mmCIF file of C-alpha atoms in Angstrom:
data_model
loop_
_atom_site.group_PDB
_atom_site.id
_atom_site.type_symbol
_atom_site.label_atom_id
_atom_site.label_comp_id
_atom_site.label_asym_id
_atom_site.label_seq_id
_atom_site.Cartn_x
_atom_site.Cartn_y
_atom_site.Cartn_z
ATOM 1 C CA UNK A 15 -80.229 50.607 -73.853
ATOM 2 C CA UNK A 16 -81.890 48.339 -76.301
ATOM 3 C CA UNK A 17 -85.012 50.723 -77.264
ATOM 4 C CA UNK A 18 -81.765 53.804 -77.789
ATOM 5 C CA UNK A 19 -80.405 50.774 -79.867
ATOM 6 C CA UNK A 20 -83.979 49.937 -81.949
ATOM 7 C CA UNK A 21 -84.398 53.577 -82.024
ATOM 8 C CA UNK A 22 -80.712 54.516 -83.528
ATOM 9 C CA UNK A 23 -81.360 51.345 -85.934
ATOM 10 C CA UNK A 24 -84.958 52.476 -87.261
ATOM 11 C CA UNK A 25 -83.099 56.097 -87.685
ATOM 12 C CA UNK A 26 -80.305 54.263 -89.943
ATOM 13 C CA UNK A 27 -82.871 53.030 -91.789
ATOM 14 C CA UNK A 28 -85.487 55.832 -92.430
ATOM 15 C CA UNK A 29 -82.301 57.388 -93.853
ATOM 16 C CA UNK A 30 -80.975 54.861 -95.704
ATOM 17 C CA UNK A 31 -84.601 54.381 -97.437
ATOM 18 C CA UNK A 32 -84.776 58.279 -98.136
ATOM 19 C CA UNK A 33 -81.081 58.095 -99.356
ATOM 20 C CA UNK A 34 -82.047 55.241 -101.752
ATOM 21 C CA UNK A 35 -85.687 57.055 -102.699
ATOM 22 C CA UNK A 36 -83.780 60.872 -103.287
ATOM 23 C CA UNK A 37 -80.673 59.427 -105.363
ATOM 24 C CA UNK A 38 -82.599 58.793 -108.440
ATOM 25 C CA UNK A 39 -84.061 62.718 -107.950
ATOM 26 C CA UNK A 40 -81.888 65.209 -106.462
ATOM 27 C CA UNK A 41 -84.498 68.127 -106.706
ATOM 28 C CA UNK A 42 -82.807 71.542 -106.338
ATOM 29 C CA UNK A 43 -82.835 74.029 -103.516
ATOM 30 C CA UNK A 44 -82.478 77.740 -104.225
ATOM 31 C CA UNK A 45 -81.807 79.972 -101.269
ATOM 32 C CA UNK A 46 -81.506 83.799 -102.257
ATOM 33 C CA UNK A 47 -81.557 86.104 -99.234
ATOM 34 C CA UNK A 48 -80.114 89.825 -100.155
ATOM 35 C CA UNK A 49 -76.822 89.015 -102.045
ATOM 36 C CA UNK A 50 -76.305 85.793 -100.410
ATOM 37 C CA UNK A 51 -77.393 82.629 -102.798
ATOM 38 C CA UNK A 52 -77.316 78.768 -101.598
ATOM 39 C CA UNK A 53 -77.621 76.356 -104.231
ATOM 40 C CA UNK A 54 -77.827 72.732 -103.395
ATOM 41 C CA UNK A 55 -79.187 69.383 -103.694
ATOM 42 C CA UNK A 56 -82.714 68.402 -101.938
ATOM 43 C CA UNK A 57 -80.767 65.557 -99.900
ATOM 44 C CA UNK A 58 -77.770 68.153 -98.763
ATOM 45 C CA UNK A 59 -80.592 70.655 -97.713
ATOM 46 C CA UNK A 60 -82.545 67.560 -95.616
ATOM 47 C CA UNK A 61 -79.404 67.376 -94.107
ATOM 48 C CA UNK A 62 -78.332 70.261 -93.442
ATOM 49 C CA UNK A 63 -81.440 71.460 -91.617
ATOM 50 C CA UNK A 64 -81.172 68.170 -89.848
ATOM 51 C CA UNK A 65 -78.170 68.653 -88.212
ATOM 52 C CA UNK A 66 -78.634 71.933 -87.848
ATOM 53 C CA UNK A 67 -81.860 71.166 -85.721
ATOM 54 C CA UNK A 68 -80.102 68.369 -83.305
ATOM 55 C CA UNK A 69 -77.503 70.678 -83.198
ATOM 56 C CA UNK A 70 -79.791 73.628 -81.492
ATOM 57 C CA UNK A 71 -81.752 70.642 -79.726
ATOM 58 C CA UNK A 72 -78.196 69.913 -77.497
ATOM 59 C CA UNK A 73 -77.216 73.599 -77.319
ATOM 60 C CA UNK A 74 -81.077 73.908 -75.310
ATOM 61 C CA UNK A 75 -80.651 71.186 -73.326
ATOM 62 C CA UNK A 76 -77.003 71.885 -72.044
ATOM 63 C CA UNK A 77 -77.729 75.978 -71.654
ATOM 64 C CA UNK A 78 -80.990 73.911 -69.702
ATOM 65 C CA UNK A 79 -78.457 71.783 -67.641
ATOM 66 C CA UNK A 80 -75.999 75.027 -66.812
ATOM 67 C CA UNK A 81 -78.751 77.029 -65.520
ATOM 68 C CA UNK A 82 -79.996 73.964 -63.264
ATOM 69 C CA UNK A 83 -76.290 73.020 -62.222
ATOM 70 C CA UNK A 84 -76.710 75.333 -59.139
ATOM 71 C CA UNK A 85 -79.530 72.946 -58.118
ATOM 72 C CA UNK A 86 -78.249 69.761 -58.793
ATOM 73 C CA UNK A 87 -74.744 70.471 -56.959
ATOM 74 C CA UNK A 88 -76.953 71.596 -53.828
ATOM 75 C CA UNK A 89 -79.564 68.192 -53.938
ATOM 76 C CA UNK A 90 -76.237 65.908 -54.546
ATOM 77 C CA UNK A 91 -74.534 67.813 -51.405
ATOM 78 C CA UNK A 92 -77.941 67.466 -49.361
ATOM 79 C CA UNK A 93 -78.168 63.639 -50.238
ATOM 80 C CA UNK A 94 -74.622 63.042 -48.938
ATOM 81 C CA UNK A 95 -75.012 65.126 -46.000
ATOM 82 C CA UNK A 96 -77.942 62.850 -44.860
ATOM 83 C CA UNK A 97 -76.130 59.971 -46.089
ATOM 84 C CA UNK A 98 -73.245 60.814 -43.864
ATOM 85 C CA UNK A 99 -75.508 61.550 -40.640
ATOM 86 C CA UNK A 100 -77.619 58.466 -40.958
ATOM 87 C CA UNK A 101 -74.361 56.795 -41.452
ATOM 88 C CA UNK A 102 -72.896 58.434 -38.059
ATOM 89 C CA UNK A 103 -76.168 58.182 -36.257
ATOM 90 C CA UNK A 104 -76.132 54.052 -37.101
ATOM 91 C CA UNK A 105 -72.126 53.968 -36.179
ATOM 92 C CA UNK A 106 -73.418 55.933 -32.759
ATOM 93 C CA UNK A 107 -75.785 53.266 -31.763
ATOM 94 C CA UNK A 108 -73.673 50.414 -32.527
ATOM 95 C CA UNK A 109 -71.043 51.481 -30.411
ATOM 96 C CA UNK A 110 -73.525 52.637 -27.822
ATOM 97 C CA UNK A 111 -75.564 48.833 -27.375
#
């Protein structure tokens, strides 16, 4: 918990820095792909593709986490299953000493 904490913190920062650094200079992005134009500021691109990014980064990992879901439910039933037996097998010899 505290590195996700040090890492969200040196995040806030590295953006805050590049927020201060950019502010002075927007720069200009020009985007021009068959009739369609995109005109923005350097910061609203950085941002853009940022989000854009984390936002294909968790649609992987949660098409990864549907595919395994077959798997998981089947090693959480298996672990119970034995948990359950070993618990009946020690209930078993209890009653039987």
């Amino acid at each position: 918990m505290t590195r996700l904490f040090a890492l969200l913190l040196l995040l806030v920062a590295t953006g805050a820095a590049a927020a201060y650094y950019l502010r002075a200079e927007t720069g200009y992005v020009l985007v021009a792909w068959r009739d369609w134009v995109l005109e923005t500021s350097l910061l609203g691109f950085l941002f853009s593709v940022v989000a854009a990014l984390l936002l294909l980064w968790g649609a992987a990992r949660g098409s990864v986490a549907l595919l395994r879901l077959p798997a998981t439910i089947k090693d959480v039933l298996t672990q119970r299953r034995r948990e359950r037996a070993q618990a009946s097998f020690e209930s078993g010899l209890m009653k039987l000493l």
